[in-house]
Coordinates of C-alpha atoms in Angstrom, one line a residue:
M667 CA 0.0 -0.1 -0.1
H668 CA 1.4 3.4 -0.9
R669 CA 2.0 5.1 2.5
I670 CA 0.8 8.8 2.2
V671 CA 1.9 11.3 5.1
I672 CA 0.5 14.6 5.2
V673 CA 2.5 16.7 7.8
G674 CA 0.2 19.6 9.0
G675 CA -3.7 19.6 9.6
G676 CA -4.5 23.7 8.7
A677 CA -7.0 24.5 6.1
A678 CA -5.1 22.4 2.8
G679 CA -3.8 19.5 5.4
L680 CA -7.0 18.4 7.0
E681 CA -9.2 19.2 3.2
L682 CA -6.4 17.1 1.7
A683 CA -6.9 14.1 4.3
T684 CA -10.0 14.2 4.1
R685 CA -10.7 13.6 1.1
L686 CA -7.5 11.3 0.1
G687 CA -9.5 9.3 3.5
R688 CA -12.8 9.0 1.4
Q689 CA -10.8 8.0 -1.7
Y690 CA -8.5 5.2 -0.6
G691 CA -9.1 5.0 3.0
R692 CA -11.2 1.5 2.6
G693 CA -9.3 -0.1 -0.3
D694 CA -5.6 -1.0 -0.8
R695 CA -4.2 1.3 -3.0
A696 CA -3.3 4.1 -0.7
G697 CA -3.0 4.4 3.5
I698 CA -3.4 8.0 4.3
T699 CA -1.8 9.3 7.9
L700 CA -1.9 12.8 8.8
V701 CA 0.1 14.2 11.4
E702 CA -0.4 17.7 13.4
R703 CA 0.5 18.9 16.9
A704 CA -2.8 20.3 17.9
R705 CA -5.8 18.1 19.2
T706 CA -8.5 20.4 17.3
H707 CA -8.7 22.0 14.3
L708 CA -10.3 25.9 13.9
W709 CA -10.3 27.4 10.3
K710 CA -7.0 30.0 10.8
P711 CA -9.4 33.4 9.3
L712 CA -11.6 33.1 12.8
L713 CA -9.0 33.2 15.0
H714 CA -9.6 37.3 15.5
E715 CA -12.8 36.4 16.4
V716 CA -11.6 34.0 19.0
A717 CA -9.2 36.9 20.1
A718 CA -11.9 39.4 20.4
G719 CA -14.4 37.2 22.0
S720 CA -17.2 37.3 19.2
L721 CA -16.4 33.3 18.4
D722 CA -16.7 30.5 20.7
R723 CA -13.7 28.1 19.6
A724 CA -15.3 25.1 21.4
Q725 CA -18.5 25.2 19.0
N726 CA -16.4 25.8 15.9
E727 CA -13.7 23.4 16.3
L728 CA -13.3 20.0 14.5
D729 CA -11.7 17.1 16.6
Y730 CA -8.8 15.5 14.6
L731 CA -9.4 12.2 16.2
A732 CA -12.8 11.8 15.4
Q733 CA -12.4 13.2 12.1
A734 CA -10.0 10.7 11.0
H735 CA -12.1 7.9 12.5
W736 CA -15.0 9.0 10.0
N737 CA -13.0 9.5 7.1
H738 CA -11.1 6.8 6.9
F739 CA -7.0 8.1 7.7
T740 CA -4.9 7.8 10.5
Y741 CA -4.2 10.7 12.6
R742 CA -0.8 11.0 14.5
F743 CA -0.3 13.5 17.4
G744 CA 2.9 14.9 17.6
E745 CA 5.3 17.2 16.1
M746 CA 7.6 16.8 13.4
T747 CA 11.0 17.6 14.2
G748 CA 13.6 16.0 11.5
L749 CA 13.4 14.2 8.1
D750 CA 15.9 11.4 6.6
R751 CA 14.9 11.7 3.0
E752 CA 16.9 8.3 2.5
A753 CA 14.9 6.4 4.7
R754 CA 11.8 7.9 3.5
E755 CA 11.2 8.5 7.1
I756 CA 10.0 11.9 9.3
E757 CA 11.3 12.2 12.9
L758 CA 8.4 13.2 15.5
G759 CA 9.5 14.9 19.1
P760 CA 7.7 13.4 22.1
T761 CA 4.5 15.2 23.4
F762 CA 4.0 15.8 27.0
D763 CA 0.8 17.0 28.9
E764 CA 0.8 20.4 31.2
E765 CA 2.1 18.7 34.4
G766 CA 4.9 17.2 32.3
R767 CA 4.3 13.7 31.6
E768 CA 5.1 12.4 28.1
I769 CA 1.7 11.3 26.0
T770 CA 3.7 10.3 23.1
P771 CA 7.2 9.0 22.9
A772 CA 10.2 10.3 20.1
T773 CA 9.1 8.0 16.8
R774 CA 9.5 8.1 13.3
L775 CA 7.0 7.2 10.4
G776 CA 7.9 6.2 7.1
Y777 CA 6.3 7.8 3.9
D778 CA 6.3 7.1 0.5
T779 CA 4.9 10.4 -0.7
L780 CA 5.3 13.7 2.2
V781 CA 2.9 16.5 1.8
M782 CA 4.2 19.3 3.6
A783 CA 0.8 20.9 5.3
V784 CA 2.4 23.3 8.0
G785 CA 1.2 26.3 7.4
S786 CA 2.9 29.6 8.4
V787 CA 3.8 31.2 11.8
T788 CA 3.8 35.1 12.5
N789 CA 7.4 37.0 11.5
D790 CA 8.3 39.7 14.3
F791 CA 11.3 40.3 12.2
G792 CA 13.7 40.0 15.2
T793 CA 12.2 42.9 16.6
P794 CA 13.6 43.3 20.2
G795 CA 11.0 42.4 22.8
A796 CA 8.1 41.4 20.2
A797 CA 8.5 37.3 21.1
R798 CA 8.3 38.1 24.8
Y799 CA 5.3 40.3 24.8
A800 CA 3.3 40.5 21.7
I801 CA 0.7 37.8 21.4
P802 CA 0.9 36.2 17.7
L803 CA -2.6 34.9 16.5
D804 CA -1.3 31.5 14.5
T805 CA -3.5 29.1 17.1
T806 CA -6.5 29.3 18.6
D807 CA -4.7 28.4 21.9
Q808 CA -2.7 31.8 21.4
A809 CA -5.8 33.9 20.1
S810 CA -7.9 32.5 23.4
R811 CA -4.9 33.4 25.5
F812 CA -5.4 36.9 23.9
H813 CA -8.7 37.2 25.0
R814 CA -8.4 35.9 29.2
R815 CA -6.0 39.1 29.0
L816 CA -8.5 41.1 27.7
I817 CA -11.2 40.5 30.3
N818 CA -8.5 40.0 32.7
A819 CA -7.5 43.5 32.0
C820 CA -11.1 44.7 32.3
L821 CA -11.7 43.0 35.3
R822 CA -8.4 44.6 36.9
A823 CA -9.1 47.6 35.7
N824 CA -13.2 48.0 37.0
A825 CA -11.6 46.3 40.4
Q826 CA -8.9 48.6 41.2
E827 CA -9.5 52.1 43.3
E828 CA -7.3 54.3 41.5
P829 CA -8.4 55.4 38.0
V830 CA -7.4 53.6 34.8
R831 CA -3.8 54.1 34.1
P832 CA -3.0 56.1 30.6
G833 CA -2.7 52.9 28.7
Q834 CA -4.2 50.5 30.5
L835 CA -7.1 49.4 28.4
H836 CA -5.0 50.5 25.2
V837 CA -4.3 47.7 22.6
A838 CA -2.2 48.1 19.8
V839 CA -2.4 45.8 16.9
I840 CA 1.0 45.2 14.8
G841 CA 0.3 45.3 11.3
A842 CA -2.8 46.0 9.2
G843 CA -3.0 43.1 6.8
A844 CA -6.1 41.0 7.1
T845 CA -5.9 39.5 10.5
G846 CA -5.2 42.7 11.9
T847 CA -7.6 45.1 10.3
E848 CA -10.5 42.9 11.2
L849 CA -9.0 42.1 14.7
A850 CA -9.0 46.2 15.4
A851 CA -12.9 46.7 14.4
E852 CA -13.6 43.4 16.0
L853 CA -12.2 44.4 19.3
H854 CA -13.7 47.8 19.0
R855 CA -17.6 46.1 19.5
T856 CA -16.5 43.4 22.1
V857 CA -14.2 45.6 24.6
R858 CA -17.2 47.6 24.6
A859 CA -19.9 44.7 25.0
V860 CA -17.8 43.6 28.0
V861 CA -17.6 47.1 29.5
A862 CA -21.5 47.4 29.7
Y863 CA -22.1 43.8 31.6
G864 CA -21.7 45.9 34.5
L865 CA -18.2 47.5 34.7
D866 CA -19.0 50.3 35.3
H867 CA -16.2 52.1 36.4
I868 CA -14.9 52.3 33.3
V869 CA -15.7 54.5 30.3
P870 CA -15.0 53.4 26.9
E871 CA -14.7 56.6 25.5
R872 CA -12.5 57.7 27.8
D873 CA -10.1 54.4 28.6
I874 CA -10.4 52.4 25.5
R875 CA -8.2 53.0 22.6
I876 CA -7.2 50.8 19.9
V877 CA -4.4 51.3 17.4
L878 CA -4.0 49.7 14.6
V879 CA 0.1 50.3 13.0
E880 CA 1.3 49.4 9.6
A881 CA 4.8 50.4 8.8
A882 CA 3.6 50.1 4.6
P883 CA 1.9 53.7 3.4
R884 CA -1.5 52.3 3.8
I885 CA -3.7 49.8 5.5
L886 CA -4.0 46.2 3.6
P887 CA -1.1 46.7 1.3
A888 CA -1.4 43.1 -0.2
L889 CA -5.3 43.8 -1.2
P890 CA -6.4 46.6 -4.1
E891 CA -6.4 50.2 -3.4
R892 CA -10.0 50.6 -3.2
I893 CA -10.5 48.3 -0.3
A894 CA -8.4 49.9 1.8
G895 CA -9.7 53.3 1.4
E896 CA -13.1 51.8 2.2
T897 CA -11.9 49.9 5.2
M898 CA -10.0 53.1 6.2
R899 CA -13.0 55.3 6.3
L900 CA -14.6 52.6 8.3
L901 CA -12.0 52.2 10.9
R902 CA -12.2 55.6 11.4
E903 CA -16.1 55.7 11.9
L904 CA -15.7 53.6 15.0
G905 CA -12.5 55.6 16.5
V906 CA -9.6 53.1 15.6
E907 CA -6.8 55.0 15.6
V908 CA -4.9 53.8 12.5
R909 CA -1.1 54.9 12.1
T910 CA 0.5 53.8 8.8
G911 CA 3.9 54.5 7.7
T912 CA 5.0 53.4 11.1
R913 CA 7.6 51.1 11.8
V914 CA 7.9 49.5 15.4
A915 CA 11.4 49.3 16.8
E916 CA 10.8 47.8 20.1
V917 CA 7.9 46.1 21.9
R918 CA 7.6 46.5 25.9
A919 CA 5.4 45.4 28.2
E920 CA 3.9 48.8 28.9
G921 CA 3.7 49.7 25.2
I922 CA 5.6 50.2 21.6
V923 CA 8.6 52.2 20.9
L924 CA 8.2 53.5 17.2
A925 CA 11.4 53.9 14.7
D926 CA 10.8 58.0 15.0
G927 CA 11.5 57.7 18.6
G928 CA 7.7 57.9 19.8
F929 CA 6.4 55.7 22.5
L930 CA 2.2 54.1 22.2
P931 CA 1.1 52.8 25.7
A932 CA -0.5 49.6 25.6
E933 CA -1.2 46.9 27.9
L934 CA -2.5 44.2 25.1
I935 CA -0.4 44.1 22.0
V936 CA -0.8 41.6 19.2
W937 CA 1.6 41.3 16.3
A938 CA -0.1 40.3 13.1
A939 CA 2.7 42.0 10.5
G940 CA 3.9 39.1 8.4
V941 CA 4.2 35.6 8.0
K942 CA 6.7 33.0 7.5
G943 CA 7.5 29.4 7.8
P944 CA 7.7 27.7 10.4
D945 CA 11.4 27.6 12.0
F946 CA 11.9 23.7 11.4
L947 CA 11.5 23.9 8.1
Q948 CA 14.8 26.2 7.2
G949 CA 16.9 24.1 5.3
I950 CA 15.5 20.9 6.6
G951 CA 16.5 17.5 4.9
G952 CA 18.4 18.9 3.1
L953 CA 15.6 20.7 1.0
E954 CA 15.8 24.2 -0.5
T955 CA 13.9 26.9 1.3
N956 CA 13.6 30.9 0.7
R957 CA 14.3 33.7 3.0
I958 CA 11.1 33.1 5.0
N959 CA 11.3 29.3 5.5
Q960 CA 9.1 28.4 2.6
L961 CA 9.8 25.4 1.2
V962 CA 10.4 26.3 -2.9
V963 CA 8.1 23.9 -4.9
E964 CA 7.6 23.6 -8.6
Q965 CA 5.1 24.5 -10.5
T966 CA 3.4 21.2 -9.7
L967 CA 3.8 21.5 -6.0
R968 CA 6.7 19.1 -5.5
T969 CA 9.9 20.3 -3.8
T970 CA 13.4 21.4 -5.9
R971 CA 15.3 18.4 -5.1
D972 CA 12.9 16.0 -4.2
P973 CA 10.2 14.0 -6.1
A974 CA 8.5 12.6 -3.2
I975 CA 7.7 15.8 -1.4
F976 CA 5.6 17.9 -2.1
A977 CA 4.3 21.4 -0.1
I978 CA 1.0 22.9 -0.4
G979 CA -0.3 25.9 1.4
D980 CA 1.6 29.0 3.3
C981 CA 4.4 26.5 3.5
A982 CA 5.1 26.7 0.0
A983 CA 6.7 28.6 -2.6
C984 CA 4.9 28.4 -5.7
P985 CA 6.0 30.2 -9.1
Q986 CA 3.3 31.9 -10.5
P987 CA 4.1 31.9 -14.3
G988 CA 4.4 35.4 -15.2
R989 CA 5.1 36.9 -12.2
D990 CA 7.8 37.6 -10.1
Q991 CA 6.2 36.8 -6.8
P992 CA 5.0 33.4 -6.0
V993 CA 1.5 32.1 -5.0
P994 CA 0.3 34.5 -1.9
P995 CA -0.3 32.7 1.5
R996 CA -4.2 33.4 1.7
A997 CA -6.7 30.5 2.2
Q998 CA -8.7 30.3 -1.0
A999 CA -4.7 29.3 -2.6
A1000 CA -4.6 26.8 0.6
H1001 CA -7.6 25.0 -0.4
Q1002 CA -6.8 25.0 -4.6
M1003 CA -3.8 23.5 -3.7
A1004 CA -5.4 21.0 -1.8
S1005 CA -8.1 19.7 -5.0
H1006 CA -4.6 20.0 -7.0
M1007 CA -3.2 17.5 -4.7
I1008 CA -6.3 15.0 -4.8
G1009 CA -5.4 14.9 -8.9
L1010 CA -1.7 14.5 -8.4
V1011 CA -1.8 11.7 -5.8
E1012 CA -4.1 10.1 -8.3
R1013 CA -1.3 10.3 -11.1
I1014 CA 1.5 9.4 -8.5
L1015 CA -0.6 6.4 -8.3
E1016 CA -1.1 5.8 -11.8
G1017 CA 2.4 6.5 -12.7
K1018 CA 1.7 9.7 -15.2
P1019 CA 3.2 12.5 -15.2
L1020 CA 2.3 15.8 -13.2
E1021 CA 0.0 18.6 -14.0
P1022 CA 1.1 21.7 -12.9
F1023 CA -0.7 23.7 -10.4
V1024 CA -2.5 27.6 -11.5
Y1025 CA -3.5 29.7 -9.0
R1026 CA -6.5 31.5 -9.6
D1027 CA -7.6 34.8 -7.4
F1028 CA -11.7 34.7 -7.0
G1029 CA -11.3 38.1 -4.9
S1030 CA -10.6 39.4 -1.3
L1031 CA -12.9 40.2 1.4
V1032 CA -12.5 42.3 4.6
S1033 CA -14.9 41.5 7.2
L1034 CA -15.1 44.3 10.0
G1035 CA -17.5 42.3 12.3
R1036 CA -21.2 43.7 12.6
Y1037 CA -20.1 46.8 11.2
S1038 CA -19.7 46.0 7.4
T1039 CA -17.5 43.8 4.8
V1040 CA -16.2 45.1 2.1
G1041 CA -14.0 43.4 -0.9
S1042 CA -13.7 42.9 -4.6
L1043 CA -14.5 39.2 -6.8
M1044 CA -13.0 38.8 -9.6
G1045 CA -13.8 37.2 -12.9
G1046 CA -17.0 35.3 -13.4
L1047 CA -19.2 36.7 -16.3
L1048 CA -18.2 40.5 -15.8
G1049 CA -14.5 38.9 -16.5
R1050 CA -13.2 41.4 -14.5
S1051 CA -13.2 42.4 -10.5
F1052 CA -15.9 44.5 -8.4
F1053 CA -16.6 46.1 -5.7
V1054 CA -18.5 44.6 -3.0
E1055 CA -19.8 45.8 0.3
G1056 CA -22.5 45.7 3.2
L1057 CA -24.9 42.6 3.4
F1058 CA -24.0 40.9 0.4
A1059 CA -20.0 41.1 1.0
R1060 CA -20.5 39.4 4.6
L1061 CA -22.6 36.9 3.0
M1062 CA -20.1 35.8 0.5
Y1063 CA -17.5 36.5 3.2
R1064 CA -19.7 33.4 5.9
S1065 CA -20.1 31.3 2.6
L1066 CA -16.2 30.5 3.0
Y1067 CA -15.6 29.2 6.1
Q1068 CA -19.2 27.1 5.0
M1069 CA -17.5 25.9 1.9
H1070 CA -14.3 24.6 3.9
L1071 CA -16.5 22.8 6.5
A1072 CA -18.1 21.5 3.7
A1073 CA -15.0 20.2 2.6
L1074 CA -14.3 18.7 5.6
L1075 CA -18.1 17.6 6.7
G1076 CA -19.4 17.2 3.4
K1077 CA -22.5 19.3 1.7
A1078 CA -25.4 18.0 3.3
P1079 CA -24.0 17.6 7.0
T1080 CA -22.7 21.0 6.7
L1081 CA -26.5 22.6 5.3
W1082 CA -27.9 20.7 8.1
R1083 CA -25.1 22.3 10.8
Y1084 CA -25.9 25.6 9.8
W1085 CA -29.9 25.6 9.6
L1086 CA -29.8 23.7 13.2
S1087 CA -27.4 26.7 14.4
L1088 CA -30.4 29.1 13.6
F1089 CA -32.7 27.4 15.5
S1090 CA -30.9 25.9 18.6
Q1091 CA -29.3 29.1 20.1
R1092 CA -29.6 29.3 23.8
P1093 CA -29.6 32.9 25.8
A1094 CA -26.0 33.9 26.2
P1095 CA -24.0 37.3 26.0
T1096 CA -23.0 38.8 22.8
V1097 CA -19.4 38.1 24.1
K1098 CA -17.5 35.5 25.5
L1099 CA -16.8 37.2 29.1
H1100 CA -14.1 34.3 30.1

């Protein structure tokens, strides 16, 4: 049986493992194994909602063990630490619980085809203090950690005898890409919602301040200018302070030091400026990596130095014909790569030549929570992009998540789950309070 090992259970990896498991898991042509260091999966574009408290992760997470059982693939709990290309084995480090007891020992896992889908992590560019004082939003645990700090900061400020100190309830979001911009808008609503539940010593207009800091000349530098302009207008209406063309020189416990010598006080700091591949990928097994630790692949998604190893999603640097930049690290690219990899596996098993991957940009959407959603949709009947906003854009944004669920659960269960959620909501606060 051909052994296919997928490392990483994000959007690309889990979709690939699920669909391959359905296709080959019950037969004798291929065995599918997914290696993932987390226990549960949550669609990464939703992490800013977990951090802000507008989404309960427990109601939206998917259990890897159950997903593997339902879809006929094997789930291995662990973290990849090394690669032996000659033996065609990956090395997994030991795992431990909160009390330091070993859960799974270090081991080696053999493969015939290896697919790296480990995603990306936040790139702090070596900024002093960033790793210690700023919280990234790469995992659900990090998003939950920020939310707990947010609630604790509000409770602390409300319980103290002295007035709220300058900067005590200030939030600095470093990086005005999609994640940072969406988080800033979502926090504007949820922090005020938390205060409204009886924290009467806090005056939001006086004590709460959200600052969005971006080194580029404008927010959303990777998206069309019209989207950035409309988003900027909405943020200003909300009272979110936006500082573009501003580089961070240092992060401290009490705030951030700017390159021009200025200082922004903030008790809560999120780093959302840039991404890179996980550090362990750098030169792993002699494979070619670029300056941000991405695995360099051919247009077939095959790594340049090993025909048995592929990379998909954010950790892959895939060329685009006619363009200097590789395929961007976006959710739609990960989904498309996973779908393309399905066909590649079939061709590998049949001994046929591989087909190149072609990325299609279907547009961009930015959600500002309940305030608005803006974006542009590409192609279609018009053959060009067109701007969307408001309710229609919000429905399109939510449909992306439903499409991801449909790939994992199936169309009928996803539709049933959606309709059930509309009629089974119990009385609850409008924001997560713990």
